[in-house]
Amino acid sequence: MIGVFICKCGGNISGTVDCGKVRDAVKDVEGVKTAQVTEFLCSKPGLQMIRDSIKRNKLDRIVVACCSPHMHENMFRNVVEEEGVNRYQLVHVNLREHCSWIHDKGATEKAINLVRGGVERAKTLEPLQEKTVEVCRDALVIGGGVAGITTALQLAEAGLKVNLVERNPSIGGRMAQLSKTFPTLDCSPCILSPRMAEVENDKNITLYTNSEVESVTGGPGNYHVTVKRRARGVDPDKCLKCGRCSAVCPTSVPHSFEAGLYERKAAYLPFPQAVPSSYAIDFENCKRCGACAEACPVDAIDLNAEDKLVEFNAGAIVVATGFDLISDEKLRTYHPENPGVVNALQVERLIENELTEGKVLSTKSGERVKSIAYVLCAGSRDPHNGVSYCSAVCCPYTVKQAVLLKKSLPYLKIYIYYTDMRMTGRGFEDFYREAREKGIQFIHGRPGEVTPLPDGKLELLVEDLDTGLMLRNKVELVVLSSAMVPSKGTGELASKLGIALGEDLFIASKHVKLNPISTLREGIYAAGVATGCKDIHDSVIDARAASSHVTNFLGEGKLNLSPFKPVMEGECDLCGACVEVCPRNAISLDKNGPVIDVVSCNGCGACTAACMKGGLKIPNYTKESLLAEIKGLLTGTDNDVALLGFFDDNISYTAADNAGTARLHQPTNMRIVRMPSTALLDKKTIFNALAYGADGILISEVEESHEAEMAEKLIEEVKEEVKGMGLEPERIKFQPMVLPIFKMLPKIITDFTNDVKKLGKISPENRQKLTEKAV
Ligand code: FAD
């Protein structure tokens, strides 16, 4: 007995979809006991309506037609479960992101199809039970900035063993480079260093510096991690920090901790408060002369040290890889190579190194600085020359630096060129007022360029947007408050972890508002600037949230696994095709057939498509349930071309959701089938879909994934066969997907619809041939 519950979503759905018409179209479909419409299905009265209806109508299958399943599916599952319905006998139909938000005309007809698809799917669903497995209660934290440090300490305090992997020779991240922090002006090293020392001393934390994640296999609750540890060359347990190695080292290179302002030796201490508290050898620049090893009084240096691979298991992972500043290449018009032009991180180091010692401020070429111009939004909010987003912290840190400079050197003239002053945090506005009271001048306008003058000074020309006057200014020092971008290698790390990036190339959150700390992969979370620009306060909030997520997720060391994992029904001829095709090496064979490692298996279903006997199945994603849904989706689509999209649930479906959230309109012809992965598809399913009424098929899968390779191969084979039948192969298309291109998806769908429209509907004779092929 199926109950269908349709949500108006306060006009978000009912604004374009006639929900009453949808209800009337499905209420008499075979198997449907009741169909009801309500204003907000996810509200208490909406949920109560479902509860009452389950009891009154003895429902055992539920279809909810509302927002994206990525929003509330779990909540609806919990509710029906409490009323005695198996949580996996619920179908969540997306009427909002995939319909009402992207269509006007024709939205109701499409909504009817989508709900029909849901109803037909519901009929095929079996009750499923989750499996409980033991999980590893250790965690991996990647990145040792303030976000990673805070996460690691919180987890360690909760009793978990933590592996903290930091790419640099010391933890600390960007915060360690800062002088003081806005708006309270507390000394950055003073608040961070004790936390860094705690990490070093915490017996629950194993710290891997000079290290990066090489690979991650396994699955949620039991990830298997390989870390590459680059040789440090100095044994931190022996190092006395006497500095003799550095003193004799003949090689000097720019000091990255000092933002390149000063030089350091190839044998060097990363910075005074470094953790581990030890020197390191920079093997990229070391000439291996041996002078340091000779000078070391405790034999701590080994110039033959080699990189090592370390392996461990982790139940959950937190990514806290932070940011870099946008490259100078993007800021050419500001002449970053000029000795009078610096970035704001360099000013942090200047304040720390020069002003605290009472020196006057000079440019890199030694000229005394009497006037400074800050250029805010250098590379931010500038999609053509930099990044389109706001870097969020530049306004407050610029005011901070200006106040600090003015306090130390009151004679300085400081001009801040701004696009909009964004001082939204607690106490920030007072701080901004203080800056103006100190005589710091704020000029409303962003100079497009900086011109070096023959006298060594730098000129800025800008239109003051408040007065309309053109202002020309000459200063000795220009500070670029440069855009923050994801740390180098964030993309590569994300693909190793199987998580997605957002449009801005920072790590994508599962849901920006409701689940900002979770990534799109279970058991993997992200904190701090890794998910977008933010200050220390917000990074620490993220970190504490991430540690709670991890402790909740790993619980008492047991985890409920998704039941969508392959099971063998019927006989197996031990052909081994499933073993070969599994991208996660999660299948082995014994004498009775396949043995599935349910932890490593991610339920992609590749094995089910490969099984010639048809015995391997993903429960509730069987061919029968897919075909039933397809039939429902295609009901009554005879008047126009009908397109089916097979979208992987993780990335492609989320991309379609994002396009919906951005209200990017597209033709109503496309109906998207959500599936764990498109590796589940086989030729027969595609022929059947075409036989049932689809005129075009779009398969979308995660770019460069194993599943994408399989989908492309399948499509090539299908195209060949379709061509042999006299049908146009252009009716079948593959779209590799990464989240950042979600805005292109509506155009891709529109173009595909137009192409198929040109080909027209498939003739009844060809449908007949397809039916024969699909048997
Ligand atoms: P990060 O500090 O960037 O730390 C990330 C860490 O991850 C680094 O140690 C990095 O080496 C490591 N890492 C990166 N990739 C990998 C990888 N693949 N594997 C292993 N390790 C990796 N905020 C304030 O609240 N107050 C201020 O006054 C202030 N001033 C600022 C001034 C400037 C000039 C700038 C640019 C920023 C300022 N901020 C300020 C912002 C502050 O720096 C950030 O909020 C904070 O550093 C974010 O911490 P995080 O841990 O997320 O990232």
Short mmCIF file of C-alpha atoms in Angstrom, two decimals, residues 22-215:
data_model
loop_
_atom_site.label_atom_id
_atom_site.label_comp_id
_atom_site.label_asym_id
_atom_site.label_seq_id
_atom_site.Cartn_x
_atom_site.Cartn_y
_atom_site.Cartn_z
CA VAL A 22 -0.21 15.93 -9.56
CA ARG A 23 -2.15 14.34 -6.69
CA ASP A 24 -5.16 13.66 -8.94
CA ALA A 25 -2.90 12.12 -11.60
CA VAL A 26 -1.42 9.56 -9.20
CA LYS A 27 -4.12 8.90 -6.64
CA ASP A 28 -5.75 6.13 -8.68
CA VAL A 29 -2.58 4.49 -9.93
CA GLU A 30 -2.57 0.82 -9.02
CA GLY A 31 -1.06 0.30 -5.57
CA VAL A 32 -1.58 3.88 -4.38
CA LYS A 33 -3.83 3.97 -1.34
CA THR A 34 -3.67 7.69 -0.68
CA ALA A 35 -2.20 10.83 -2.22
CA GLN A 36 -2.13 14.08 -0.27
CA VAL A 37 -0.84 17.62 -0.69
CA THR A 38 0.46 19.78 2.13
CA GLU A 39 2.08 23.18 2.55
CA PHE A 40 5.36 22.07 4.18
CA LEU A 41 5.90 18.31 4.28
CA CYS A 42 9.06 18.60 6.40
CA SER A 43 7.26 20.63 9.11
CA LYS A 44 5.79 19.02 12.22
CA PRO A 45 2.21 19.04 10.85
CA GLY A 46 3.49 17.70 7.49
CA LEU A 47 5.31 14.83 9.18
CA GLN A 48 2.32 14.17 11.42
CA MET A 49 0.20 13.87 8.29
CA ILE A 50 2.53 11.10 7.07
CA ARG A 51 2.49 9.39 10.48
CA ASP A 52 -1.32 9.46 10.73
CA SER A 53 -1.73 8.27 7.18
CA ILE A 54 0.63 5.32 7.69
CA LYS A 55 -1.50 4.17 10.64
CA ARG A 56 -4.88 4.92 9.10
CA ASN A 57 -4.14 3.45 5.68
CA LYS A 58 -1.74 0.68 6.78
CA LEU A 59 0.85 1.98 4.32
CA ASP A 60 4.05 0.01 3.78
CA ARG A 61 5.63 2.13 1.04
CA ILE A 62 5.92 5.88 0.98
CA VAL A 63 6.60 8.38 -1.80
CA VAL A 64 7.48 11.90 -0.70
CA ALA A 65 7.57 14.50 -3.49
CA CYS A 66 9.27 17.65 -2.29
CA CYS A 67 12.82 19.11 -2.25
CA SER A 68 16.02 17.27 -3.17
CA PRO A 69 16.57 13.95 -1.38
CA HIS A 70 19.97 15.34 -0.43
CA MET A 71 18.12 17.71 1.94
CA HIS A 72 15.68 15.64 3.96
CA GLU A 73 15.62 12.03 2.77
CA ASN A 74 17.17 10.75 5.97
CA MET A 75 14.69 12.65 8.12
CA PHE A 76 11.75 11.20 6.17
CA ARG A 77 13.27 7.72 6.48
CA ASN A 78 13.52 8.17 10.26
CA VAL A 79 9.88 9.25 10.49
CA VAL A 80 8.48 6.33 8.50
CA GLU A 81 10.69 3.92 10.43
CA GLU A 82 9.26 5.20 13.70
CA GLU A 83 5.83 4.34 12.31
CA GLY A 84 6.87 0.79 11.46
CA VAL A 85 7.61 1.19 7.73
CA ASN A 86 10.99 -0.07 6.56
CA ARG A 87 13.12 3.04 5.98
CA TYR A 88 14.26 1.76 2.59
CA GLN A 89 10.71 1.50 1.31
CA LEU A 90 10.56 5.24 0.97
CA VAL A 91 11.13 6.99 -2.36
CA HIS A 92 12.08 10.66 -2.34
CA VAL A 93 11.04 12.47 -5.55
CA ASN A 94 12.70 15.79 -6.31
CA LEU A 95 9.97 18.23 -7.36
CA ARG A 96 11.83 21.37 -6.42
CA GLU A 97 15.48 21.48 -7.60
CA HIS A 98 14.74 19.19 -10.58
CA CYS A 99 11.37 20.66 -11.54
CA SER A 100 9.65 23.73 -10.08
CA TRP A 101 12.84 25.79 -9.77
CA ILE A 102 14.01 25.11 -13.32
CA HIS A 103 10.77 25.16 -15.32
CA ASP A 104 7.70 27.33 -15.81
CA LYS A 105 5.52 25.94 -18.56
CA GLY A 106 5.20 22.18 -18.46
CA ALA A 107 6.38 21.85 -14.85
CA THR A 108 3.14 20.17 -13.73
CA GLU A 109 3.31 17.53 -16.47
CA LYS A 110 6.92 16.79 -15.64
CA ALA A 111 6.09 16.64 -11.91
CA ILE A 112 3.39 14.06 -12.67
CA ASN A 113 5.99 11.95 -14.52
CA LEU A 114 8.50 12.25 -11.71
CA VAL A 115 5.96 11.15 -9.11
CA ARG A 116 4.78 8.32 -11.39
CA GLY A 117 8.41 7.18 -11.58
CA GLY A 118 8.60 7.27 -7.79
CA VAL A 119 5.39 5.29 -7.39
CA GLU A 120 6.50 2.57 -9.80
CA ARG A 121 9.86 2.39 -8.07
CA ALA A 122 8.19 2.16 -4.66
CA LYS A 123 6.28 -0.92 -5.77
CA THR A 124 9.54 -2.81 -6.33
CA LEU A 125 11.29 -1.93 -3.08
CA GLU A 126 12.20 -4.62 -0.60
CA PRO A 127 12.56 -4.02 3.12
CA LEU A 128 16.30 -3.78 3.84
CA GLN A 129 18.36 -3.97 7.00
CA GLU A 130 21.60 -2.10 7.59
CA LYS A 131 24.64 -4.16 8.51
CA THR A 132 26.61 -3.17 11.56
CA VAL A 133 30.39 -3.41 11.26
CA GLU A 134 33.26 -2.68 13.58
CA VAL A 135 35.04 0.55 12.66
CA CYS A 136 38.49 1.84 13.29
CA ARG A 137 38.23 4.54 15.98
CA ASP A 138 41.37 6.32 14.79
CA ALA A 139 41.08 9.50 12.78
CA LEU A 140 43.18 11.20 10.13
CA VAL A 141 43.47 14.99 10.09
CA ILE A 142 45.11 16.48 6.98
CA GLY A 143 46.65 19.92 7.47
CA GLY A 144 48.20 21.29 10.64
CA GLY A 145 46.94 24.89 10.62
CA VAL A 146 44.71 26.21 13.38
CA ALA A 147 41.76 24.20 12.01
CA GLY A 148 43.69 20.91 11.86
CA ILE A 149 45.36 21.49 15.23
CA THR A 150 42.03 22.24 16.92
CA THR A 151 40.35 19.22 15.33
CA ALA A 152 43.21 16.93 16.37
CA LEU A 153 43.23 18.18 19.97
CA GLN A 154 39.46 17.88 20.31
CA LEU A 155 39.49 14.33 18.97
CA ALA A 156 42.41 13.36 21.18
CA GLU A 157 40.58 14.77 24.18
CA ALA A 158 37.60 12.58 23.26
CA GLY A 159 39.94 9.59 23.48
CA LEU A 160 40.47 8.94 19.78
CA LYS A 161 43.86 8.23 18.30
CA VAL A 162 44.67 10.90 15.74
CA ASN A 163 47.12 10.91 12.85
CA LEU A 164 47.87 14.51 11.93
CA VAL A 165 49.51 14.91 8.52
CA GLU A 166 51.16 18.23 7.70
CA ARG A 167 53.01 18.95 4.49
CA ASN A 168 55.44 21.49 6.01
CA PRO A 169 58.24 20.66 8.49
CA SER A 170 56.17 22.29 11.28
CA ILE A 171 52.50 22.59 12.11
CA GLY A 172 51.02 26.06 12.62
CA GLY A 173 49.74 26.97 9.16
CA ARG A 174 49.15 30.59 8.26
CA MET A 175 48.20 31.62 11.77
CA ALA A 176 51.79 30.99 12.86
CA GLN A 177 52.88 33.62 10.33
CA LEU A 178 50.52 36.31 11.62
CA SER A 179 51.63 39.09 13.95
CA LYS A 180 48.47 39.90 15.86
CA THR A 181 44.89 38.92 15.19
CA PHE A 182 41.86 41.12 14.57
CA PRO A 183 39.84 42.57 16.14
CA THR A 184 41.32 42.04 19.63
CA LEU A 185 44.94 42.32 18.52
CA ASP A 186 46.07 39.36 20.58
CA CYS A 187 49.47 38.06 19.65
CA SER A 188 49.01 35.25 17.16
CA PRO A 189 52.00 33.06 18.17
CA CYS A 190 51.08 33.53 21.87
CA ILE A 191 47.66 31.96 21.41
CA LEU A 192 48.71 29.34 18.86
CA SER A 193 52.05 28.11 20.24
CA PRO A 194 50.61 26.49 23.41
CA ARG A 195 48.13 24.57 21.23
CA MET A 196 50.98 23.45 18.96
CA ALA A 197 52.95 22.25 21.97
CA GLU A 198 49.89 20.34 23.20
CA VAL A 199 49.81 18.49 19.89
CA GLU A 200 53.44 17.50 20.29
CA ASN A 201 52.86 16.24 23.82
CA ASP A 202 49.50 14.53 23.36
CA LYS A 203 49.96 10.78 23.50
CA ASN A 204 46.83 10.29 21.38
CA ILE A 205 48.25 12.28 18.49
CA THR A 206 50.81 10.94 16.03
CA LEU A 207 52.26 13.83 14.10
CA TYR A 208 53.57 13.36 10.57
CA THR A 209 55.25 16.55 9.35
CA ASN A 210 56.94 16.90 5.94
CA SER A 211 54.22 14.49 4.90
CA GLU A 212 51.36 14.16 2.45
CA VAL A 213 48.66 11.63 1.83
CA GLU A 214 49.72 9.29 -0.97
CA SER A 215 46.56 7.19 -1.28
#
